Amino acid sequence: MSRTLWWIAPLALAGMASALSAAQAGQSSPNANGEQKANAGANAQQDRSSRSPDEALFVEKCAMCHRRMGMGTALLARRMDPALAQLEARNDLTVDYVKTVARQGMGNMPPVRRGELSDAQLDRIAAYLAKAKP
């Protein structure tokens, strides 16, 4: 009996490794358009090829907290009208307000230091958020 297990165990291990490899290949295999399959929700929010350089900077530096499912958006929704919690959708933000809140912090948001975000980068993000939205 134990000799049989010595033959079966390596075969079972090889089968599991093969199945795992096939499953991983299936997750990263290209779809019909040759694009990688990915989380559609994340792609819709984070990977838009038509975004402006300022929006791309906002996504890089701020979106982890201030996009739809971010902690900053959720915390703002508790304090104010949930429609106003989505910063990119607002049309009442001014450049000075965005810069002041970013540098000084507000509520649960800590101040953003110049080592994390330069003044020039903050100027671009503030201008992006302050522009009037349709």
PDB file of C-alpha atoms in Angstrom:
ATOM      1  CA  MET A   1       0.000   0.000   0.000  1.00  0.00           C
ATOM      2  CA  SER A   2       2.731   2.497   0.920  1.00  0.00           C
ATOM      3  CA  ARG A   3       4.528   1.787  -2.393  1.00  0.00           C
ATOM      4  CA  THR A   4       1.369   2.714  -4.254  1.00  0.00           C
ATOM      5  CA  LEU A   5       1.206   6.045  -2.401  1.00  0.00           C
ATOM      6  CA  TRP A   6       4.771   6.845  -3.516  1.00  0.00           C
ATOM      7  CA  TRP A   7       3.581   6.657  -7.117  1.00  0.00           C
ATOM      8  CA  ILE A   8       0.273   8.416  -6.627  1.00  0.00           C
ATOM      9  CA  ALA A   9       1.520  11.369  -4.566  1.00  0.00           C
ATOM     10  CA  PRO A  10       3.861  12.793  -7.262  1.00  0.00           C
ATOM     11  CA  LEU A  11       1.176  12.338  -9.917  1.00  0.00           C
ATOM     12  CA  ALA A  12      -1.399  14.134  -7.767  1.00  0.00           C
ATOM     13  CA  LEU A  13       1.060  16.936  -7.054  1.00  0.00           C
ATOM     14  CA  ALA A  14       1.856  17.297 -10.763  1.00  0.00           C
ATOM     15  CA  GLY A  15      -1.864  17.379 -11.558  1.00  0.00           C
ATOM     16  CA  MET A  16      -2.513  20.112  -8.993  1.00  0.00           C
ATOM     17  CA  ALA A  17       0.412  22.160 -10.303  1.00  0.00           C
ATOM     18  CA  SER A  18      -0.878  21.786 -13.847  1.00  0.00           C
ATOM     19  CA  ALA A  19      -4.384  22.844 -12.820  1.00  0.00           C
ATOM     20  CA  LEU A  20      -3.029  25.860 -10.939  1.00  0.00           C
ATOM     21  CA  SER A  21      -0.911  26.865 -13.923  1.00  0.00           C
ATOM     22  CA  ALA A  22      -3.907  26.564 -16.251  1.00  0.00           C
ATOM     23  CA  ALA A  23      -6.066  28.628 -13.893  1.00  0.00           C
ATOM     24  CA  GLN A  24      -3.441  31.371 -13.717  1.00  0.00           C
ATOM     25  CA  ALA A  25      -3.059  31.348 -17.493  1.00  0.00           C
ATOM     26  CA  GLY A  26      -6.828  31.640 -17.858  1.00  0.00           C
ATOM     27  CA  GLN A  27      -6.880  34.711 -15.618  1.00  0.00           C
ATOM     28  CA  SER A  28      -4.280  36.587 -17.631  1.00  0.00           C
ATOM     29  CA  SER A  29      -5.129  35.340 -21.100  1.00  0.00           C
ATOM     30  CA  PRO A  30      -6.026  37.971 -23.662  1.00  0.00           C
ATOM     31  CA  ASN A  31      -9.639  38.349 -24.684  1.00  0.00           C
ATOM     32  CA  ALA A  32     -10.918  38.522 -28.261  1.00  0.00           C
ATOM     33  CA  ASN A  33      -9.566  42.059 -28.698  1.00  0.00           C
ATOM     34  CA  GLY A  34      -6.117  41.107 -27.424  1.00  0.00           C
ATOM     35  CA  GLU A  35      -6.569  43.141 -24.259  1.00  0.00           C
ATOM     36  CA  GLN A  36      -5.910  41.733 -20.818  1.00  0.00           C
ATOM     37  CA  LYS A  37      -8.970  40.799 -18.805  1.00  0.00           C
ATOM     38  CA  ALA A  38      -9.138  42.917 -15.669  1.00  0.00           C
ATOM     39  CA  ASN A  39     -11.497  44.271 -13.089  1.00  0.00           C
ATOM     40  CA  ALA A  40     -13.963  46.238 -15.211  1.00  0.00           C
ATOM     41  CA  GLY A  41     -14.895  48.587 -12.394  1.00  0.00           C
ATOM     42  CA  ALA A  42     -11.290  49.509 -11.689  1.00  0.00           C
ATOM     43  CA  ASN A  43     -10.591  50.008 -15.376  1.00  0.00           C
ATOM     44  CA  ALA A  44     -13.601  52.242 -15.836  1.00  0.00           C
ATOM     45  CA  GLN A  45     -12.402  54.479 -13.012  1.00  0.00           C
ATOM     46  CA  GLN A  46      -8.630  54.280 -13.232  1.00  0.00           C
ATOM     47  CA  ASP A  47      -7.486  53.439 -16.753  1.00  0.00           C
ATOM     48  CA  ARG A  48      -9.124  55.802 -19.206  1.00  0.00           C
ATOM     49  CA  SER A  49      -6.939  56.501 -22.221  1.00  0.00           C
ATOM     50  CA  SER A  50      -8.772  59.764 -22.936  1.00  0.00           C
ATOM     51  CA  ARG A  51      -7.935  61.423 -19.628  1.00  0.00           C
ATOM     52  CA  SER A  52      -6.026  64.684 -19.491  1.00  0.00           C
ATOM     53  CA  PRO A  53      -2.540  64.896 -17.939  1.00  0.00           C
ATOM     54  CA  ASP A  54      -4.053  66.701 -14.938  1.00  0.00           C
ATOM     55  CA  GLU A  55      -6.670  63.983 -14.473  1.00  0.00           C
ATOM     56  CA  ALA A  56      -3.924  61.366 -14.738  1.00  0.00           C
ATOM     57  CA  LEU A  57      -2.023  63.187 -11.987  1.00  0.00           C
ATOM     58  CA  PHE A  58      -5.184  63.250  -9.838  1.00  0.00           C
ATOM     59  CA  VAL A  59      -5.595  59.509 -10.408  1.00  0.00           C
ATOM     60  CA  GLU A  60      -1.956  58.847  -9.498  1.00  0.00           C
ATOM     61  CA  LYS A  61      -1.860  60.982  -6.358  1.00  0.00           C
ATOM     62  CA  CYS A  62      -5.438  61.243  -5.055  1.00  0.00           C
ATOM     63  CA  ALA A  63      -7.744  58.615  -6.553  1.00  0.00           C
ATOM     64  CA  MET A  64      -6.930  55.898  -4.042  1.00  0.00           C
ATOM     65  CA  CYS A  65      -8.943  57.923  -1.530  1.00  0.00           C
ATOM     66  CA  HIS A  66     -10.978  60.340  -3.625  1.00  0.00           C
ATOM     67  CA  ARG A  67     -12.549  58.269  -6.372  1.00  0.00           C
ATOM     68  CA  ARG A  68     -15.887  56.459  -6.150  1.00  0.00           C
ATOM     69  CA  MET A  69     -15.001  53.686  -3.694  1.00  0.00           C
ATOM     70  CA  GLY A  70     -12.256  55.561  -1.837  1.00  0.00           C
ATOM     71  CA  MET A  71     -12.132  56.121   1.899  1.00  0.00           C
ATOM     72  CA  GLY A  72     -12.052  59.905   1.474  1.00  0.00           C
ATOM     73  CA  THR A  73     -15.200  59.832  -0.635  1.00  0.00           C
ATOM     74  CA  ALA A  74     -16.967  57.601   1.901  1.00  0.00           C
ATOM     75  CA  LEU A  75     -15.991  59.847   4.812  1.00  0.00           C
ATOM     76  CA  LEU A  76     -17.094  62.981   2.954  1.00  0.00           C
ATOM     77  CA  ALA A  77     -20.431  61.315   2.161  1.00  0.00           C
ATOM     78  CA  ARG A  78     -21.025  60.937   5.912  1.00  0.00           C
ATOM     79  CA  ARG A  79     -20.420  64.637   6.548  1.00  0.00           C
ATOM     80  CA  MET A  80     -22.262  66.177   3.596  1.00  0.00           C
ATOM     81  CA  ASP A  81     -24.585  65.478   0.716  1.00  0.00           C
ATOM     82  CA  PRO A  82     -23.270  62.250  -0.869  1.00  0.00           C
ATOM     83  CA  ALA A  83     -23.444  63.893  -4.299  1.00  0.00           C
ATOM     84  CA  LEU A  84     -20.811  66.392  -3.104  1.00  0.00           C
ATOM     85  CA  ALA A  85     -18.480  63.694  -1.818  1.00  0.00           C
ATOM     86  CA  GLN A  86     -17.314  62.866  -5.349  1.00  0.00           C
ATOM     87  CA  LEU A  87     -14.732  65.636  -5.843  1.00  0.00           C
ATOM     88  CA  GLU A  88     -14.463  65.311  -9.617  1.00  0.00           C
ATOM     89  CA  ALA A  89     -18.216  65.813 -10.044  1.00  0.00           C
ATOM     90  CA  ARG A  90     -18.353  69.025  -8.011  1.00  0.00           C
ATOM     91  CA  ASN A  91     -18.475  72.457  -9.596  1.00  0.00           C
ATOM     92  CA  ASP A  92     -18.097  74.519  -6.420  1.00  0.00           C
ATOM     93  CA  LEU A  93     -14.421  73.853  -5.678  1.00  0.00           C
ATOM     94  CA  THR A  94     -11.918  76.682  -6.054  1.00  0.00           C
ATOM     95  CA  VAL A  95      -8.193  76.339  -6.648  1.00  0.00           C
ATOM     96  CA  ASP A  96      -7.388  78.025  -3.324  1.00  0.00           C
ATOM     97  CA  TYR A  97      -9.788  75.792  -1.386  1.00  0.00           C
ATOM     98  CA  VAL A  98      -8.338  72.580  -2.855  1.00  0.00           C
ATOM     99  CA  LYS A  99      -4.765  73.720  -2.165  1.00  0.00           C
ATOM    100  CA  THR A 100      -5.561  74.795   1.405  1.00  0.00           C
ATOM    101  CA  VAL A 101      -7.330  71.547   2.287  1.00  0.00           C
ATOM    102  CA  ALA A 102      -4.562  69.491   0.690  1.00  0.00           C
ATOM    103  CA  ARG A 103      -1.758  71.267   2.564  1.00  0.00           C
ATOM    104  CA  GLN A 104      -3.511  71.721   5.924  1.00  0.00           C
ATOM    105  CA  GLY A 105      -5.732  68.651   5.981  1.00  0.00           C
ATOM    106  CA  MET A 106      -9.377  68.560   7.010  1.00  0.00           C
ATOM    107  CA  GLY A 107     -11.314  66.134   9.162  1.00  0.00           C
ATOM    108  CA  ASN A 108      -9.807  62.689   8.636  1.00  0.00           C
ATOM    109  CA  MET A 109      -7.637  63.806   5.714  1.00  0.00           C
ATOM    110  CA  PRO A 110      -4.053  64.409   6.794  1.00  0.00           C
ATOM    111  CA  PRO A 111      -2.025  67.260   5.313  1.00  0.00           C
ATOM    112  CA  VAL A 112      -0.230  66.349   2.090  1.00  0.00           C
ATOM    113  CA  ARG A 113       3.448  67.242   2.404  1.00  0.00           C
ATOM    114  CA  ARG A 114       5.531  68.771  -0.364  1.00  0.00           C
ATOM    115  CA  GLY A 115       7.646  65.613  -0.459  1.00  0.00           C
ATOM    116  CA  GLU A 116       4.552  63.652  -1.478  1.00  0.00           C
ATOM    117  CA  LEU A 117       3.086  66.251  -3.834  1.00  0.00           C
ATOM    118  CA  SER A 118       5.007  69.244  -5.169  1.00  0.00           C
ATOM    119  CA  ASP A 119       3.473  72.715  -5.344  1.00  0.00           C
ATOM    120  CA  ALA A 120       3.403  72.465  -9.152  1.00  0.00           C
ATOM    121  CA  GLN A 121       1.591  69.111  -8.998  1.00  0.00           C
ATOM    122  CA  LEU A 122      -0.885  70.473  -6.454  1.00  0.00           C
ATOM    123  CA  ASP A 123      -1.530  73.487  -8.700  1.00  0.00           C
ATOM    124  CA  ARG A 124      -2.410  71.142 -11.579  1.00  0.00           C
ATOM    125  CA  ILE A 125      -4.683  68.940  -9.452  1.00  0.00           C
ATOM    126  CA  ALA A 126      -6.411  71.982  -7.927  1.00  0.00           C
ATOM    127  CA  ALA A 127      -7.021  73.444 -11.388  1.00  0.00           C
ATOM    128  CA  TYR A 128      -8.414  70.093 -12.572  1.00  0.00           C
ATOM    129  CA  LEU A 129     -10.829  69.853  -9.625  1.00  0.00           C
ATOM    130  CA  ALA A 130     -11.827  73.532  -9.802  1.00  0.00           C
ATOM    131  CA  LYS A 131     -12.848  73.497 -13.443  1.00  0.00           C
ATOM    132  CA  ALA A 132     -16.591  73.649 -14.017  1.00  0.00           C
ATOM    133  CA  LYS A 133     -18.177  70.272 -14.657  1.00  0.00           C
ATOM    134  CA  PRO A 134     -21.164  69.805 -17.000  1.00  0.00           C
TER     135      PRO A 134
END
